[in-house]
Coordinates of C-alpha atoms in Angstrom, one line a residue:
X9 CA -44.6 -18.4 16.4
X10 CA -44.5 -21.7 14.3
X11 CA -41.4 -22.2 13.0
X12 CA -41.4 -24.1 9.8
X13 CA -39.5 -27.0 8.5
X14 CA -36.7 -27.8 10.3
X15 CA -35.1 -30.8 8.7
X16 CA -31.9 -29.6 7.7
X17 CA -31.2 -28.6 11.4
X18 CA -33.3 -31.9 12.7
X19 CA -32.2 -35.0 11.1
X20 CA -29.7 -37.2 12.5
X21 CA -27.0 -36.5 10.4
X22 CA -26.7 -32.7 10.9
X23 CA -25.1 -33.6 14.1
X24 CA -21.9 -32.5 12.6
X25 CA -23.5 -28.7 11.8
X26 CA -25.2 -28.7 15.3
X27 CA -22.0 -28.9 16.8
X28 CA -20.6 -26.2 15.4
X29 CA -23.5 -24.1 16.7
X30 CA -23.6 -25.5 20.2
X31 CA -19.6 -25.1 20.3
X32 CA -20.6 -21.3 19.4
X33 CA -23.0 -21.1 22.7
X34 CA -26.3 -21.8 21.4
X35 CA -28.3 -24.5 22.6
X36 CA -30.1 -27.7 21.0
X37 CA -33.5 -26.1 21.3
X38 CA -32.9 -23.1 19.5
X39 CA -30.6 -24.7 17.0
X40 CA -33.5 -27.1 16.3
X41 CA -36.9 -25.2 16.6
X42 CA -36.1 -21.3 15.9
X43 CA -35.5 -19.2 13.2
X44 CA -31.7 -18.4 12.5
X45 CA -31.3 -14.7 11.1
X46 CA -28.2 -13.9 9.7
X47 CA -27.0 -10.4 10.8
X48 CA -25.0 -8.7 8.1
X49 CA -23.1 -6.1 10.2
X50 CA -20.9 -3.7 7.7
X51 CA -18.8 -2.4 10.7
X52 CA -15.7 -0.8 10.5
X53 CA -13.8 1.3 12.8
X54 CA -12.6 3.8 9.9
X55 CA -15.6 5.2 8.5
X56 CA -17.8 7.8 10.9
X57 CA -20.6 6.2 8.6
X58 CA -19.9 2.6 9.6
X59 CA -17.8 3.0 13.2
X60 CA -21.1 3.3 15.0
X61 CA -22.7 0.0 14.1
X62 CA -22.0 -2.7 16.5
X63 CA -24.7 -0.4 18.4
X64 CA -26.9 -1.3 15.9
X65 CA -26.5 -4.8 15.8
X66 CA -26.9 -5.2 19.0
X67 CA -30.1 -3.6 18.9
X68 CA -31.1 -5.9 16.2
X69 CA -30.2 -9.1 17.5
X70 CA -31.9 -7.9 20.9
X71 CA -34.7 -7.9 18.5
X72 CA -34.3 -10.8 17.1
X73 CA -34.1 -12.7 20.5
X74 CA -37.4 -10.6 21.6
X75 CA -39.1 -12.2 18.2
X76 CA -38.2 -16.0 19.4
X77 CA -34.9 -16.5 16.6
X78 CA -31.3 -16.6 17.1
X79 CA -29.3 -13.7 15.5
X80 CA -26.2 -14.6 14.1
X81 CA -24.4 -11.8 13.1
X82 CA -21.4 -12.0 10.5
X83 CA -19.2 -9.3 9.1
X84 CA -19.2 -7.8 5.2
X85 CA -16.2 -5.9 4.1
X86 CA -16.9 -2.1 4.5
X87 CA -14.4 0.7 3.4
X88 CA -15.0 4.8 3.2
X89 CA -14.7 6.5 0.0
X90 CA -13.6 9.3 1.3
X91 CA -10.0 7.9 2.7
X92 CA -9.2 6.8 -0.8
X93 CA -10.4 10.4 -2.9
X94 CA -7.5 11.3 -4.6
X95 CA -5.7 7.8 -4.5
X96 CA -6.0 5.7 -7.7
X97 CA -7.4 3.3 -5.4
X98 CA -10.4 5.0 -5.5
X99 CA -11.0 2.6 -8.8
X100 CA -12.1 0.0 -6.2
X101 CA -14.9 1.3 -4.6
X102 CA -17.6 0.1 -7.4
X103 CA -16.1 -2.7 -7.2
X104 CA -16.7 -3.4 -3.5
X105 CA -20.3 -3.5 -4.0
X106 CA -19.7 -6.9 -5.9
X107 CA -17.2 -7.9 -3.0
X108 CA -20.1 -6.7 -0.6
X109 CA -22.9 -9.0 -2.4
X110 CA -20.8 -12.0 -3.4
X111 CA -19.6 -11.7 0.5
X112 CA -22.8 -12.2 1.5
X113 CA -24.4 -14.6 -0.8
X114 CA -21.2 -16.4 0.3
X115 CA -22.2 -16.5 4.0
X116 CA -26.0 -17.0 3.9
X117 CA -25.6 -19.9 1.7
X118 CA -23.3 -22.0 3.5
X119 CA -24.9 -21.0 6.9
X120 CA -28.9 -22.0 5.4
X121 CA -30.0 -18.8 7.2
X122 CA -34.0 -18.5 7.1
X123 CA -33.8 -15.0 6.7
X124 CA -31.8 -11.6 6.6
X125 CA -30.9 -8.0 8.5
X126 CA -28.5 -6.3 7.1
X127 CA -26.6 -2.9 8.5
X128 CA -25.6 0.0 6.0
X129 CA -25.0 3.3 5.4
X130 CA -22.6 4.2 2.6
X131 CA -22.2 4.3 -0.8
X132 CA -21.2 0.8 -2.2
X133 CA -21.4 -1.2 1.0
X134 CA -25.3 -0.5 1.0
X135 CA -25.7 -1.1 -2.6
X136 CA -23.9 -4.4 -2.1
X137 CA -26.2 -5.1 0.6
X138 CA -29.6 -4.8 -1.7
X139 CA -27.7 -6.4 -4.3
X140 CA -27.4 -9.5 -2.6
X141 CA -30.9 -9.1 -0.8
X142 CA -32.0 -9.7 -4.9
X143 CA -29.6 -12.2 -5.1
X144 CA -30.6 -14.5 -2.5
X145 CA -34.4 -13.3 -2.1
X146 CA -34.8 -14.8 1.0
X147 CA -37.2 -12.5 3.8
X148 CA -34.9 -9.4 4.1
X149 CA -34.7 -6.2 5.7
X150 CA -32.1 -3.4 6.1
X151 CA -30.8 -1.3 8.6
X152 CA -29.4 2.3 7.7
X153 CA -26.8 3.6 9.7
X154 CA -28.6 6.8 9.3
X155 CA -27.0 11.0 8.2
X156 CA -24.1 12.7 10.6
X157 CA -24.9 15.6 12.1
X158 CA -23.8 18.7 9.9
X159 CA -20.4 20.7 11.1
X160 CA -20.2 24.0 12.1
X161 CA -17.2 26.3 11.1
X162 CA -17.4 30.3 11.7
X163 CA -20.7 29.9 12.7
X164 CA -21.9 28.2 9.1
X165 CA -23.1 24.7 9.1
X166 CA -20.4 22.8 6.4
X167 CA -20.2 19.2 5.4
X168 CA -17.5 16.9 4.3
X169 CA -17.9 18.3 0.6
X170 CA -16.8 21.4 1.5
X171 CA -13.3 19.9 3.0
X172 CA -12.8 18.7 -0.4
X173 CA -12.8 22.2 -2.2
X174 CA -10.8 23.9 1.3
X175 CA -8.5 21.1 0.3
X176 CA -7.4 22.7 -2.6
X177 CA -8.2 26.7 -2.1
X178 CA -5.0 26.9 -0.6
X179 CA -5.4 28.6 2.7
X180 CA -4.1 26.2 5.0
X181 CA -5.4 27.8 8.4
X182 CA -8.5 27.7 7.5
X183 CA -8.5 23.7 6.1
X184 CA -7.4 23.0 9.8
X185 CA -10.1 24.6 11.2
X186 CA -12.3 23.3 9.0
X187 CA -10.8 19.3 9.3
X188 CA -11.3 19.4 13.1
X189 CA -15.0 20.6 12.5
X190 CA -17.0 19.4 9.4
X191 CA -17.8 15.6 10.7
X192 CA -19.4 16.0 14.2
X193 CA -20.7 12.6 14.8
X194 CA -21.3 9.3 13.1
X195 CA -23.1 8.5 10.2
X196 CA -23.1 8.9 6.6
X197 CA -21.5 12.9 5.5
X198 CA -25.3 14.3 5.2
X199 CA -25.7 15.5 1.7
X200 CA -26.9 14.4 -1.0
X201 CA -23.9 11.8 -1.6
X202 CA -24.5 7.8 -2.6
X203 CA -24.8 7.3 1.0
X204 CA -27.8 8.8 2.1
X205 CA -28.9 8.5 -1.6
X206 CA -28.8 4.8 -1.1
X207 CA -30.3 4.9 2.2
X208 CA -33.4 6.9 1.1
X209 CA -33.8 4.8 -1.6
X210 CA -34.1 1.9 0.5
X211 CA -37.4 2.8 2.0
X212 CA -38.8 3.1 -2.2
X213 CA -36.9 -0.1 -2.4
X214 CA -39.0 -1.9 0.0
X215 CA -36.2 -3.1 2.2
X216 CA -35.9 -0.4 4.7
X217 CA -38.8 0.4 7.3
X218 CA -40.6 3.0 6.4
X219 CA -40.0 6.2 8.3
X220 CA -36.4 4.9 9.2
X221 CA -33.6 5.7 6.7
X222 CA -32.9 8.9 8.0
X223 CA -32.9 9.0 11.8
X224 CA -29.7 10.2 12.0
X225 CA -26.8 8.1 13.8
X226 CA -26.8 10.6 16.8
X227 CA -30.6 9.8 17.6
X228 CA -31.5 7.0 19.6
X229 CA -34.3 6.5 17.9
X230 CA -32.1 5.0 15.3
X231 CA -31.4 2.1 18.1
X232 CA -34.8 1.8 18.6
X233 CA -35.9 1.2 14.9
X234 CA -32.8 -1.6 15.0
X235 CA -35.2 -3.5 18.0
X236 CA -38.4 -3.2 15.7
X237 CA -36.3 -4.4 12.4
X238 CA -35.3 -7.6 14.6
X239 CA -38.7 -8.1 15.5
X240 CA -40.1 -7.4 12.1
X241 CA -38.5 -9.7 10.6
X242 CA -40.4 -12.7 11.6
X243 CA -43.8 -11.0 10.1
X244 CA -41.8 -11.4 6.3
X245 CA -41.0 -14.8 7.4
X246 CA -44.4 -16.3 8.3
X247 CA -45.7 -14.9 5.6
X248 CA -43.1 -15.8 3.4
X249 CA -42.5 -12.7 1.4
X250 CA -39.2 -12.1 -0.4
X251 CA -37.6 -9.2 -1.9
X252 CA -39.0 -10.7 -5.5
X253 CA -42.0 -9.9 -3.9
X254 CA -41.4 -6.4 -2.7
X255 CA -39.3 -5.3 -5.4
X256 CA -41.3 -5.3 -8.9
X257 CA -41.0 -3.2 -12.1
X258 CA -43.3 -0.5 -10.3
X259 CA -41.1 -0.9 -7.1
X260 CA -37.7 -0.4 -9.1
X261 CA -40.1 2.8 -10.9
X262 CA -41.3 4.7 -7.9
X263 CA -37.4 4.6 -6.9
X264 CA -36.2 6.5 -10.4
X265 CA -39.0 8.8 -9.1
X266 CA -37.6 9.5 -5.4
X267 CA -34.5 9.7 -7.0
X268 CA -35.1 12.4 -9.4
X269 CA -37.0 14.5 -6.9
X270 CA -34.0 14.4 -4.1
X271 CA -31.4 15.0 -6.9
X272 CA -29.8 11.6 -5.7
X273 CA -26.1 10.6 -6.8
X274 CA -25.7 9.8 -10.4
X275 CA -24.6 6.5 -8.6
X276 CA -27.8 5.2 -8.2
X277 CA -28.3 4.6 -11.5
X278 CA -26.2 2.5 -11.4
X279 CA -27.4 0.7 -8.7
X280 CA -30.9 0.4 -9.7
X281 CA -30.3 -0.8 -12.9
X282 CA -28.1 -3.7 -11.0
X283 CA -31.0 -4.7 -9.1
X284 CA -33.0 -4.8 -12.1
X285 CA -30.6 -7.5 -13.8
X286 CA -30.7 -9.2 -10.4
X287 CA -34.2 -9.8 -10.5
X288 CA -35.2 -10.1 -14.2
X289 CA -37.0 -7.0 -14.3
X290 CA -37.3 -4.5 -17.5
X291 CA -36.1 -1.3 -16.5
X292 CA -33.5 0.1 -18.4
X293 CA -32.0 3.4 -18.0
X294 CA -35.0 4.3 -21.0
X295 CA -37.0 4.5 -18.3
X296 CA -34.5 7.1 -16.1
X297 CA -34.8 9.1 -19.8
X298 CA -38.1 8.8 -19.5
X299 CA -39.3 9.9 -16.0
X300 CA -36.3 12.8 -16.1
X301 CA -39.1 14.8 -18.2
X302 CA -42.0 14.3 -15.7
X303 CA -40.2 15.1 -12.5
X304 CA -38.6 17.9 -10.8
X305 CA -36.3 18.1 -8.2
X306 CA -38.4 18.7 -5.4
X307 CA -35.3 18.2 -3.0
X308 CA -33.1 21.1 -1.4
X309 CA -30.5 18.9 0.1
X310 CA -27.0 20.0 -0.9
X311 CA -25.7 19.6 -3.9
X312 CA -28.8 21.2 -5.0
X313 CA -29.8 23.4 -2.4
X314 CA -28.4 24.6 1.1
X315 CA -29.7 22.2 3.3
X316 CA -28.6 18.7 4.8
X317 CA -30.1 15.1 5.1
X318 CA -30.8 15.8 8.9
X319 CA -33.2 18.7 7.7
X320 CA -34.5 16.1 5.3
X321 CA -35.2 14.0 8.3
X322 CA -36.9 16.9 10.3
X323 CA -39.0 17.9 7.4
X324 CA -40.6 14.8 7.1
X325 CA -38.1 12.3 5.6
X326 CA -38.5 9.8 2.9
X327 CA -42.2 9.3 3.8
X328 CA -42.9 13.1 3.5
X329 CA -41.1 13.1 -0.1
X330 CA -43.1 10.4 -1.0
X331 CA -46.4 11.7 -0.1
X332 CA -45.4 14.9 -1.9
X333 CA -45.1 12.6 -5.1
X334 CA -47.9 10.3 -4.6
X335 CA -50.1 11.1 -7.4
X336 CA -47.2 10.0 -9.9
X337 CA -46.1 6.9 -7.5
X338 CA -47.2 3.6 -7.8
X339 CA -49.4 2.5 -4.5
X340 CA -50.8 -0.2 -4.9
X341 CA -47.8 -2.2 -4.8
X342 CA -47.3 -4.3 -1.2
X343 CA -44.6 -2.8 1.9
X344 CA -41.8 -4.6 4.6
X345 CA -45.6 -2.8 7.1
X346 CA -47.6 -5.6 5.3
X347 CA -50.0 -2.6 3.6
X348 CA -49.7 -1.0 0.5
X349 CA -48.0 1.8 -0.4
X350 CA -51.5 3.6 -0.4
X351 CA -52.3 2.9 3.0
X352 CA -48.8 3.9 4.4
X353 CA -48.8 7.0 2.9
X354 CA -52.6 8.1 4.2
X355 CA -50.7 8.2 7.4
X356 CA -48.7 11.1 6.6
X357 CA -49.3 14.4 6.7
X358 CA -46.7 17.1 5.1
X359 CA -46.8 21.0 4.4
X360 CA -44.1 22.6 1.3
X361 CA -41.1 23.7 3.1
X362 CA -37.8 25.3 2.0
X363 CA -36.5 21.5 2.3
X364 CA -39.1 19.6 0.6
X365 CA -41.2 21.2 -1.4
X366 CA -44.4 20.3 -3.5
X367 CA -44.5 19.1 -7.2
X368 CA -46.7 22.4 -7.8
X369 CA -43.7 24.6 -6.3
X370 CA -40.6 22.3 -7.1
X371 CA -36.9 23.7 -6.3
X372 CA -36.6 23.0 -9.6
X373 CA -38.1 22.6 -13.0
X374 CA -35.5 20.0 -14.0
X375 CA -35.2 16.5 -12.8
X376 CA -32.2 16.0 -10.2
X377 CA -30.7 13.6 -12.9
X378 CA -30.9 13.2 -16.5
X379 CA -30.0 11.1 -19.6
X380 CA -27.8 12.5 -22.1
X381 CA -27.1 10.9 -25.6
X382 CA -25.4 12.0 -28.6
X383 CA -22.2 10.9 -31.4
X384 CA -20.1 11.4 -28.3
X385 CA -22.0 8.5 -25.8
X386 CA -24.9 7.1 -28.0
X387 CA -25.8 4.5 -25.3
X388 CA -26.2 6.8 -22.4
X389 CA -24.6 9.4 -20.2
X390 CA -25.2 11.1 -17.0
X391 CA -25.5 14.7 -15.5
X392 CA -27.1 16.2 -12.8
X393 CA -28.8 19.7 -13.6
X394 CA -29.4 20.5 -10.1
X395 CA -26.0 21.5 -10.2
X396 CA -25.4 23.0 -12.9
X397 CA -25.1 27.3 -13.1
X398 CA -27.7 28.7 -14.8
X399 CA -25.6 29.8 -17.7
X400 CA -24.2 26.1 -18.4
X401 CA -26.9 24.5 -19.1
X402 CA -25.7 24.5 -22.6
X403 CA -22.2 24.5 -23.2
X404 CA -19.9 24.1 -25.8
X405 CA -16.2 24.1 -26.2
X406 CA -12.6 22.9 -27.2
X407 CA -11.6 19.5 -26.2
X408 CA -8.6 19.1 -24.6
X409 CA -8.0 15.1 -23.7
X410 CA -6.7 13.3 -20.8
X411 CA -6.4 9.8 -20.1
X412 CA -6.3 9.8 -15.8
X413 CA -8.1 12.1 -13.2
X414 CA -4.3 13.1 -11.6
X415 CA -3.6 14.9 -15.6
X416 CA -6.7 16.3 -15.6
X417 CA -5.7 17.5 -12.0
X418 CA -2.2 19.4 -13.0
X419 CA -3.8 21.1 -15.9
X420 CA -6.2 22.9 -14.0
X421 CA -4.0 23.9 -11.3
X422 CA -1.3 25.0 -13.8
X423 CA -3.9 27.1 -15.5
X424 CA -3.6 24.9 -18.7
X425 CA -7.5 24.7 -18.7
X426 CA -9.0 28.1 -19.2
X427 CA -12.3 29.4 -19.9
X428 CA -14.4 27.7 -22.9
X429 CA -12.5 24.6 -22.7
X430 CA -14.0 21.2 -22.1
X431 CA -11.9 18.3 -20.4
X432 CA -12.6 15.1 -21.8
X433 CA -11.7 12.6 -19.0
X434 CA -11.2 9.0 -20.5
X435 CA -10.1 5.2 -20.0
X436 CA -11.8 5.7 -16.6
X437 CA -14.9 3.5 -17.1
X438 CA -15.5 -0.1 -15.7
X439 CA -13.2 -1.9 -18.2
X440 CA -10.7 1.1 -18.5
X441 CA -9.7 2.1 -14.9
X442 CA -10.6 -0.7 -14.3
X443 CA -13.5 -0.5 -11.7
X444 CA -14.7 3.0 -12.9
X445 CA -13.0 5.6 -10.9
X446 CA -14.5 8.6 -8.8
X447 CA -12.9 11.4 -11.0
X448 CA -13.2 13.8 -7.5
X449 CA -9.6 15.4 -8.1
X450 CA -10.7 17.3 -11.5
X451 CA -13.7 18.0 -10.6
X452 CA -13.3 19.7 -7.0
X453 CA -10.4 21.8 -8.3
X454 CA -12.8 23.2 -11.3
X455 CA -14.8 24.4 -8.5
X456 CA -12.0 25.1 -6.0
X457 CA -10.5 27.3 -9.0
X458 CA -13.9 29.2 -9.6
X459 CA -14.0 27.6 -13.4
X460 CA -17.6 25.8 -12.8
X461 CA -19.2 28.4 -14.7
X462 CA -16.8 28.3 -17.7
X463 CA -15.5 25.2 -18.1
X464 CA -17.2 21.6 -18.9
X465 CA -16.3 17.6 -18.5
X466 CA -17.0 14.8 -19.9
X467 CA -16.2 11.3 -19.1
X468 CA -16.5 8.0 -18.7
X469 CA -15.7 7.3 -15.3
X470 CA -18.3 8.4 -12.1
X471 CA -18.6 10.9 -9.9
X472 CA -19.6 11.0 -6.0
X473 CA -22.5 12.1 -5.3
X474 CA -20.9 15.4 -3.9
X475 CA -19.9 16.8 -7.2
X476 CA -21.4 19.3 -9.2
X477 CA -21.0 21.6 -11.8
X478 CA -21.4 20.9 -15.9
X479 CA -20.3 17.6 -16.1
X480 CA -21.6 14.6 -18.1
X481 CA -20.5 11.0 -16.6
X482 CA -21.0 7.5 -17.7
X483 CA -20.4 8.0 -20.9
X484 CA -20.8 4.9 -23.3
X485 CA -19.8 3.0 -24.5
X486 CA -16.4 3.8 -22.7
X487 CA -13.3 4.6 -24.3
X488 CA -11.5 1.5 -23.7
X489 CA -14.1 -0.6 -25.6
X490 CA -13.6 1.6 -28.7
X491 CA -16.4 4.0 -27.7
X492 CA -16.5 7.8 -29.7
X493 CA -15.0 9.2 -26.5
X494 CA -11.6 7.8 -27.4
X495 CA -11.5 9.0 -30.7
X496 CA -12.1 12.3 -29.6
X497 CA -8.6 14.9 -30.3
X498 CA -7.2 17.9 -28.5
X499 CA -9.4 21.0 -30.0
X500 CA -12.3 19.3 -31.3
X501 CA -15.3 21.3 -30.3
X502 CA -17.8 19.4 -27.4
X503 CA -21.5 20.6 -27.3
X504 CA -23.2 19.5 -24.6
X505 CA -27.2 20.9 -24.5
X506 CA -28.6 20.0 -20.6
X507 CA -32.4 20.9 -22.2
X508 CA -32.4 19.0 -25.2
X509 CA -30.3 16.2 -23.5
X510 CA -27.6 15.7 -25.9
X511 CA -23.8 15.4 -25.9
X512 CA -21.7 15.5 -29.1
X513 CA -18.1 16.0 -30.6
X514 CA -18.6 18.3 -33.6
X515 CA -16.8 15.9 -36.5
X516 CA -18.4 14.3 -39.3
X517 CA -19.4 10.4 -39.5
X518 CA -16.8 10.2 -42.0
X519 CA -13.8 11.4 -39.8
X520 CA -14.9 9.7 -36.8
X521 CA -14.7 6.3 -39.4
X522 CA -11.3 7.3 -40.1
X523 CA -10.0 7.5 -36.3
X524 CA -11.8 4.4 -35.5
X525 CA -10.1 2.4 -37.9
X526 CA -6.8 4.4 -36.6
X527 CA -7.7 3.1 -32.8
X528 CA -5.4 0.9 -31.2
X529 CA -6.7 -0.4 -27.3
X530 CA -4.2 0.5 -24.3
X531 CA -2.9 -2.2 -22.8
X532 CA -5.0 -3.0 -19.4
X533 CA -4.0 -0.7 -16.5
X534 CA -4.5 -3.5 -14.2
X535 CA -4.1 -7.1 -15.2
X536 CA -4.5 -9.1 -12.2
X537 CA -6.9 -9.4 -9.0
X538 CA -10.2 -8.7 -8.6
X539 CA -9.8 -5.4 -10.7
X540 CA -8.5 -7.3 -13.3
X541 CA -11.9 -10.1 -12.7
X542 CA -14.1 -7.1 -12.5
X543 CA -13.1 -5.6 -16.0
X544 CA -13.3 -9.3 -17.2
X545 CA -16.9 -10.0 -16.2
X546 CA -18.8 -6.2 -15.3
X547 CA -21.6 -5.2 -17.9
X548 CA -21.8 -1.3 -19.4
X549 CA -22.9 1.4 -17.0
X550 CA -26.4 1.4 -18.4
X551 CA -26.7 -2.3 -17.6
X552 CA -25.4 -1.3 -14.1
X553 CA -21.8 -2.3 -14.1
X554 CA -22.1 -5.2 -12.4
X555 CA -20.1 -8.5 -12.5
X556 CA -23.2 -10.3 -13.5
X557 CA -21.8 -12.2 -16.9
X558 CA -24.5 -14.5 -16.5
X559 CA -27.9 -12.2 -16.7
X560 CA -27.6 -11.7 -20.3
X561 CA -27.5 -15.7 -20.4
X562 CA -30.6 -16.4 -19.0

């Protein structure tokens, strides 16, 4: 291996940054004539999705050594979702995946690294990571920390969702049983949440090997794909390809195409759309509209069918769904295997299951995610009809208003909210919460009271990608910049048409005027910290909601 310029590690006066290095253990050779990774290792001992991954690392920077480059691994704040659902703290977790990026950017710059492997599995820690693989778009790969194993209670395979709604049934016995049994093993709760959403879109992203984002954390063929990621590496650096160069319009495409057929989180949206600002490209969430009508859900990992991401796995992973879609894909567009797209998938070979079906037999004839607009959010909003009953796919109903997920929460268990009504959820968005909150609470008690076939939401907060049911997120612009969904009163009648992909408050132009010029802005919920610097620099959801001020500079 020829390791290119040196200089800044070379010349006589980076003695004082050698130093550091050789007073770390490494020695003047490999200071001066190898490659220095930088390994991003998310590890956290709380998280069953991120507890597991000094493993991992290891395996990389085995790798890494095996590939003739020092690893040097570093740490990037991590945190579970799933300890803060029902806290208001929950409001941070979007926010973490500009804490994740910025974290790293930090690192990487001051350290000069020559290239990156990063470790993830959940939610915003992994969207973080790509984020700042756009960012810095130096040679990058990443690492998933791959699906848990499914639970088993009474003999029926359960996952961490299903805590949430035994959370509040009310039968405590069977909540203990179920806590002691639903998450088995490490790894990312395996269904169809922003975790394993994120990781499968990895391999469309370009950044994760394919045939590798779903090994699951239990398989140690997860720790060898870690070895061949530190090895690979040094194949993107001689040849000095970049995420700009793996990640193009089409890339950032065939990923809104994965993601409709899996049914991914409504997360990913977001998440896309922040890589998109990242790197210049033009995709808006126009194009999430547009590719919603051309294809189904093809997907049936739960929320959208019965089955887990380890089945997905099994079946044929993100390779087999691919394959399944590869006459709508984009192929010709380069891989992190140094072929195109084409070529990688003419090595795989798939047959319609149950778990992933074909485009001629989808699971579905809707798309796992789709773009609503309307009076009530005409920049955008977000539902998933995958989850939706059959008979709500077009709903309509009397508003009744709430301004935090824990009021929403007490009406529904007080039996305030009955059938035919539609809670409207607001000041909950990226400027409002601030850090647009996971509304879990309301929704898991619509379905823990049986009232998901009777009773909608709309809002401009998130959801995880575990929820499901007739409700509309994302909603913009958001309440607290003035948006129709703060102008919207007890009674008034929603309409919300899944088909014709519209959402609406039934009052005339003129009487929406009149309440807008009646509107007075809350004061900020937060007004200091890095909630109250998120609020202050984040773009709207369909820009991505990220704290990237500067794109619309450029």
């Amino acid at each position: 291996m020829t390791v290119k310029d040196r200089s800044y590690w070379n010349q006589d006066n980076a003695a004082h940054r050698r130093v550091m290095y050789k007073a770390s253990g490494f020695t003047d050779r490999e200071i001066k004539t190898k490659y220095h990774i930088g390994v991003v290792n998310t590890f956290m001992e709380g998280s069953p999705g991120s507890a597991h991954l000094r493993q991992i690392a290891e395996a990389v920077k085995q790798g890494v050594w095996a590939g003739g480059g020092i690893p040097i691994e570093f740490g990037a704040p991590s945190t579970c979702g799933n300890v803060s659902n029902g806290a208001e703290e929950l409001k941070y977790e979007l926010v973490g995946r500009d804490i994740v990026a910025a974290s790293i950017e930090f690192v990487t710059k001051v350290h000069h690294f020559d290239a990156l492997i990063m470790i993830a599995s959940c939610d915003n820690i992994i969207a973080g990571a790509y984020l700042a693989a756009c960012r810095l778009n130096i040679p990058t790969i990443l690492v998933t920390g791959g699906p848990m194993q499914p639970g088993v209670c009474y003999g029926k395979k359960v996952l961490a969702p299903d805590l949430d709604v035994a959370i509040l049934s009310g039968n405590k016995h069977d909540l203990e049983y179920m806590e002691e049994r639903v998450c088995p093993s490490y790894g990312a709760c395996p269904s169809m949440g922003t975790a394993n959403t994120m990781q499968i879109l990895g391999e469309a992203f370009n950044l994760v090997i394919p045939g590798t984002a779903t090994i699951p954390a239990s398989d140690n063929a997860k720790i060898r794909s870690a070895r061949e990621a530190g090895m690979h590496i040094f194949d993107l650096i001689e040849n000095d390809v970049k995420p700009s160069d793996l990640i193009t319009r089409e890339t950032l495409l065939n990923s809104i195409i994965v993601d409709m057929a899996i049914a991914g989180s409504t997360n990913a949206i977001l998440h896309i759309l922040a890589m998109a600002k990242e790197l210049n490209l033009d995709v808006t969430i126009d194009d999430f509209d547009r590719i919603s009508h051309e294809i189904p859900c093809i997907v049936g990992v739960k929320p959208s069918g019965p089955f887990n991401v380890v089945d997905l796995h099994n079946a044929g992973g993100v390779p087999g769904v691919m394959k399944m879609l590869e006459s709508k894909l984009y192929t010709d567009i380069p891989t992190l295997n140094g072929v195109s797209l084409k070529e990688v998938l003419s090595n795989v070979s798939i047959k319609s299951t149950d778990v992933i079906r074909s485009l001629e037999d989808p699971l579905f004839d809707e798309p796992g995610l789709k773009v609503l607009r309307g009076n009530l959010s005409p920049n955008g909003s977000i539902i998933r009809p995958t989850g939706i009953p059959a008979d709500m796919k077009r709903f309509q109903g009397k508003a009744k208003t709430f301004s935090n997920d824990f009021d929403a929460l007490k009406a529904i268990q007080s039996g305030e909210i009955v059938e035919g009504d539609v809670i409207v959820l607001r000041y909950e968005g990226c400027k409002g919460a601030p850090g647009m909150k996971e509304v879990m609470l309301s929704t898991d008690a619509l379905v823990a009271k049986n009232l998901q076939n009777s009773v909608g939401l709309v809002t401009d907060a998130r959801f995880s990608g575990f929820n499901h049911g007739p409700i509309v997120g994302h909603v913009s612009p958001e309440a607290y910049d003035g948006g129709p969904i703060a102008l919207v009163e007890d009674g008034d009648i929603i309409t919300v048409d899944t088909i014709k992909g519209t959402v609406d408050v039934e009052i005339s132009d003129e009487e929406m005027a009149r309440r807008r010029a009646n509107w007075v802005r809350p004061e900020p919920k937060v007004k200091s910290g890095i909630l109250a610097l998120y609020a202050d620099t984040c773009l709207p959801p369909e820009e991505g909601g990220a704290m990237q001020s500067w794109v619309n500079k450029k």
